[in-house]
Short mmCIF file of C-alpha atoms in Angstrom, two decimals:
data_model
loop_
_atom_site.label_atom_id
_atom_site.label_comp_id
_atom_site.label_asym_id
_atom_site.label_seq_id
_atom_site.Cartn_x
_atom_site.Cartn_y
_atom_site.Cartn_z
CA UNK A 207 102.43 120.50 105.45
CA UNK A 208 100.86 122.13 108.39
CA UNK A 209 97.14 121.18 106.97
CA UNK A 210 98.52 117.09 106.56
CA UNK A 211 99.37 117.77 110.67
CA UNK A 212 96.06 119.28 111.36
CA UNK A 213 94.34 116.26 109.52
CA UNK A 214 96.57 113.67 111.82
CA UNK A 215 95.64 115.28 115.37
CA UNK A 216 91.83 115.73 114.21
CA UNK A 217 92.28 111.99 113.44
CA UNK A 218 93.34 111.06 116.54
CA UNK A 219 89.90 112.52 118.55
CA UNK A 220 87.81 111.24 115.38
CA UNK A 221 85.30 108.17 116.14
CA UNK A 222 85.84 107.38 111.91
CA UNK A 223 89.30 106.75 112.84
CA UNK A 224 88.92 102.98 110.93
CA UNK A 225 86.92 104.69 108.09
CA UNK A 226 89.82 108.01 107.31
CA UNK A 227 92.76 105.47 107.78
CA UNK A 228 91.06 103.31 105.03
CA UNK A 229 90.50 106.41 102.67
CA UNK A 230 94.51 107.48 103.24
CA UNK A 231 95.63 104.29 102.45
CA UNK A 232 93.35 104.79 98.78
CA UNK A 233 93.70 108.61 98.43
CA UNK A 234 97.25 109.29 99.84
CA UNK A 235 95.57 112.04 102.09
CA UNK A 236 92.82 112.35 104.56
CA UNK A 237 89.31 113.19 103.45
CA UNK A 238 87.82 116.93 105.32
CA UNK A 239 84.27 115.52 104.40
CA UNK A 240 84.47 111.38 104.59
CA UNK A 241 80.35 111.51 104.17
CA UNK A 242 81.65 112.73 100.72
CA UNK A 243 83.55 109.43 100.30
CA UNK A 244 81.64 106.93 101.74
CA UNK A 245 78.63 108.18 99.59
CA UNK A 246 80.87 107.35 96.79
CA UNK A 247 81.06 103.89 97.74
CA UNK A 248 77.28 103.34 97.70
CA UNK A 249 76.39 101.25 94.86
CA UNK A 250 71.92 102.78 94.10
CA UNK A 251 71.03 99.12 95.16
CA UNK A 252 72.00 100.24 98.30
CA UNK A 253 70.47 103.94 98.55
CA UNK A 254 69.90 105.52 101.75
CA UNK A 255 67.51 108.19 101.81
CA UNK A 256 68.54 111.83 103.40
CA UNK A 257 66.91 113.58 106.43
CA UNK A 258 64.84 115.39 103.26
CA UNK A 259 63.70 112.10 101.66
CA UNK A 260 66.57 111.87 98.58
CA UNK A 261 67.98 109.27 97.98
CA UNK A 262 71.43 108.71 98.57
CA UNK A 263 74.19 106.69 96.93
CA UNK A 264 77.22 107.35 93.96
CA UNK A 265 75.30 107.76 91.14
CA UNK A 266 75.16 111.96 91.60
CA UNK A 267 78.87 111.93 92.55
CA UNK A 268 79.42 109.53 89.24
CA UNK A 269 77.95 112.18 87.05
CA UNK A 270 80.05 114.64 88.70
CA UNK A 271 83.00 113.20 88.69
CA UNK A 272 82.38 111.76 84.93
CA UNK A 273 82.56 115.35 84.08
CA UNK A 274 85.61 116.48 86.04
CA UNK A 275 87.76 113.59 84.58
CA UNK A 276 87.40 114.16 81.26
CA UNK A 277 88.07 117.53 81.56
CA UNK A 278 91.35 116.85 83.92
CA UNK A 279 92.41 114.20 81.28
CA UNK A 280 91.76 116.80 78.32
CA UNK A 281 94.07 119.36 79.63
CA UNK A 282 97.00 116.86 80.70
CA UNK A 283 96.24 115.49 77.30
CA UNK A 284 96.39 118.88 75.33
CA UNK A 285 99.50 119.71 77.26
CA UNK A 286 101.40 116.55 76.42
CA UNK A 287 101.05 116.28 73.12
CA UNK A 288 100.84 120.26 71.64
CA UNK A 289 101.31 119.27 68.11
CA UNK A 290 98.56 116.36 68.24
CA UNK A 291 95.21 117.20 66.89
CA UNK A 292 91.57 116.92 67.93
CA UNK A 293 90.89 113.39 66.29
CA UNK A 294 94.16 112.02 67.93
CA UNK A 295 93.78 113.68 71.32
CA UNK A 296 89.13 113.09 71.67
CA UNK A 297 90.79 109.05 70.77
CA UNK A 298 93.18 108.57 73.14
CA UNK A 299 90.75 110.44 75.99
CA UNK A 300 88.09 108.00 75.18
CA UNK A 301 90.60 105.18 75.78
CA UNK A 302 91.87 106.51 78.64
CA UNK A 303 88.42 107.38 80.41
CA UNK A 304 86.96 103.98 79.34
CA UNK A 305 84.76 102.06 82.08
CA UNK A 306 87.47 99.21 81.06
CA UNK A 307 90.77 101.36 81.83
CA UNK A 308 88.59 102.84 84.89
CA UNK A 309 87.60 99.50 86.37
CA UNK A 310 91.20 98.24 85.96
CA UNK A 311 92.63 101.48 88.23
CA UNK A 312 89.47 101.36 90.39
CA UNK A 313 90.53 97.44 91.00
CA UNK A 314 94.35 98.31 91.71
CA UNK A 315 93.48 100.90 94.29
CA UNK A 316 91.30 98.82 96.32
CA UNK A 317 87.51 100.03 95.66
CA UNK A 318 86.42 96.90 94.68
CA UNK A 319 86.97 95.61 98.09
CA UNK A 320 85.04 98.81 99.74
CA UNK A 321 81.81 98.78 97.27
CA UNK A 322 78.80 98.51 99.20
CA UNK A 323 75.74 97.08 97.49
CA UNK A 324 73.08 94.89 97.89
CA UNK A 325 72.98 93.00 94.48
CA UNK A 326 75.52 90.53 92.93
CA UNK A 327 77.98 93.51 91.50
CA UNK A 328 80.45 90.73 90.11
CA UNK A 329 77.44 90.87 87.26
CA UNK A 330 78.10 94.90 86.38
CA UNK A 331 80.77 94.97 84.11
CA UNK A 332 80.84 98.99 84.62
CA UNK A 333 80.54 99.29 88.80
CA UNK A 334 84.63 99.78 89.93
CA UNK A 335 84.25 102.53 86.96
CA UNK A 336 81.29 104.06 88.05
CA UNK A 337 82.87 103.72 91.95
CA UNK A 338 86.04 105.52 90.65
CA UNK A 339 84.16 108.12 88.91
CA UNK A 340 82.25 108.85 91.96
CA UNK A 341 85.32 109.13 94.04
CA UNK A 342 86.58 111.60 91.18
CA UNK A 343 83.86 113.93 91.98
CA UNK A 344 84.27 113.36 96.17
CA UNK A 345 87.69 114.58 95.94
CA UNK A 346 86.58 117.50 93.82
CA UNK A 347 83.99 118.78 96.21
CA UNK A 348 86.21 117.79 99.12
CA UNK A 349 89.65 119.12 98.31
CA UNK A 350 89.08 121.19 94.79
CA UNK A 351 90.46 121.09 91.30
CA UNK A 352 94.11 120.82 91.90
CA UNK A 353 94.20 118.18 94.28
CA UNK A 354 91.75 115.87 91.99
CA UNK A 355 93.98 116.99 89.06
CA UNK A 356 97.23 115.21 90.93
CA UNK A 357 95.23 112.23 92.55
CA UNK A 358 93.97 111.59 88.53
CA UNK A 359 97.75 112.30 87.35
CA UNK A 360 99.05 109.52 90.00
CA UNK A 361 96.45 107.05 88.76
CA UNK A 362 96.27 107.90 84.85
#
């Protein structure tokens, strides 16, 4: 409670103000790093490169957050269904973590509007996905297991 009220009055002095409202409205909670978030939305047609020379867009984030899903998905999955097996449970994950079922929630939430890239996505069959996976692994390194755990719980 007191850290959502800390989060509104450093909003109010913030010059992202447009960019953290939009992220609320998607997330349900404002970002500590938006960098984190924004990067997510980079599509690698549209890399930036950092003060070092590396390029930046989603597709380190993707990998990331790849990993963390299936692994968020596995233990809701184990915990629902304690009498299921491995064949049953390694199914339904794969259905559940598909780029199709991914680009579907990625679509309802509103990343398909905020995708920034260069080359005609309506072509990638896999982008919202990829753009949701990404945003997986910003909350992670923004706001930690638990938080990416009940943002993948509200979605899933």
């Amino acid at each position: 409670m007191l850290r959502n009220q800390i989060d509104k009055i450093r909003l109010l002095f913030c010059k992202d103000r447009e960019s953290y409202l939009c992220f609320y409205r998607i997330l349900g909670f404002y970002p500590r790093n938006i960098h984190l978030y924004e990067q997510a939305l980079l599509h690698k047609s549209t890399s930036i490169r950092s003060e070092k020379g590396r390029p930046l867009n989603n597709e380190r984030l993707e990998f990331l957050g790849d990993a963390v899903l299936g692994a968020i998905v596995a233990e809701i999955l184990y915990k629902f269904f304690p009498n299921k097996d491995e064949g049953f449970m390694t199914r339904l994950r794969s259905k559940i973590v598909s780029r199709e079922s991914l680009n579907i929630i990625a679509i309802k939430m509103g990343l398909s509007e905020e995708v920034i890239a260069k080359s005609d996505i309506s072509k990638n069959k896999h982008i919202y996905g990829d753009v949701f996976e990404a945003f997986t692994g910003a909350i992670y390194l923004d706001q930690g297991y638990d938080k990416t755990k009940a943002f993948i719980e509200n979605y899933i």
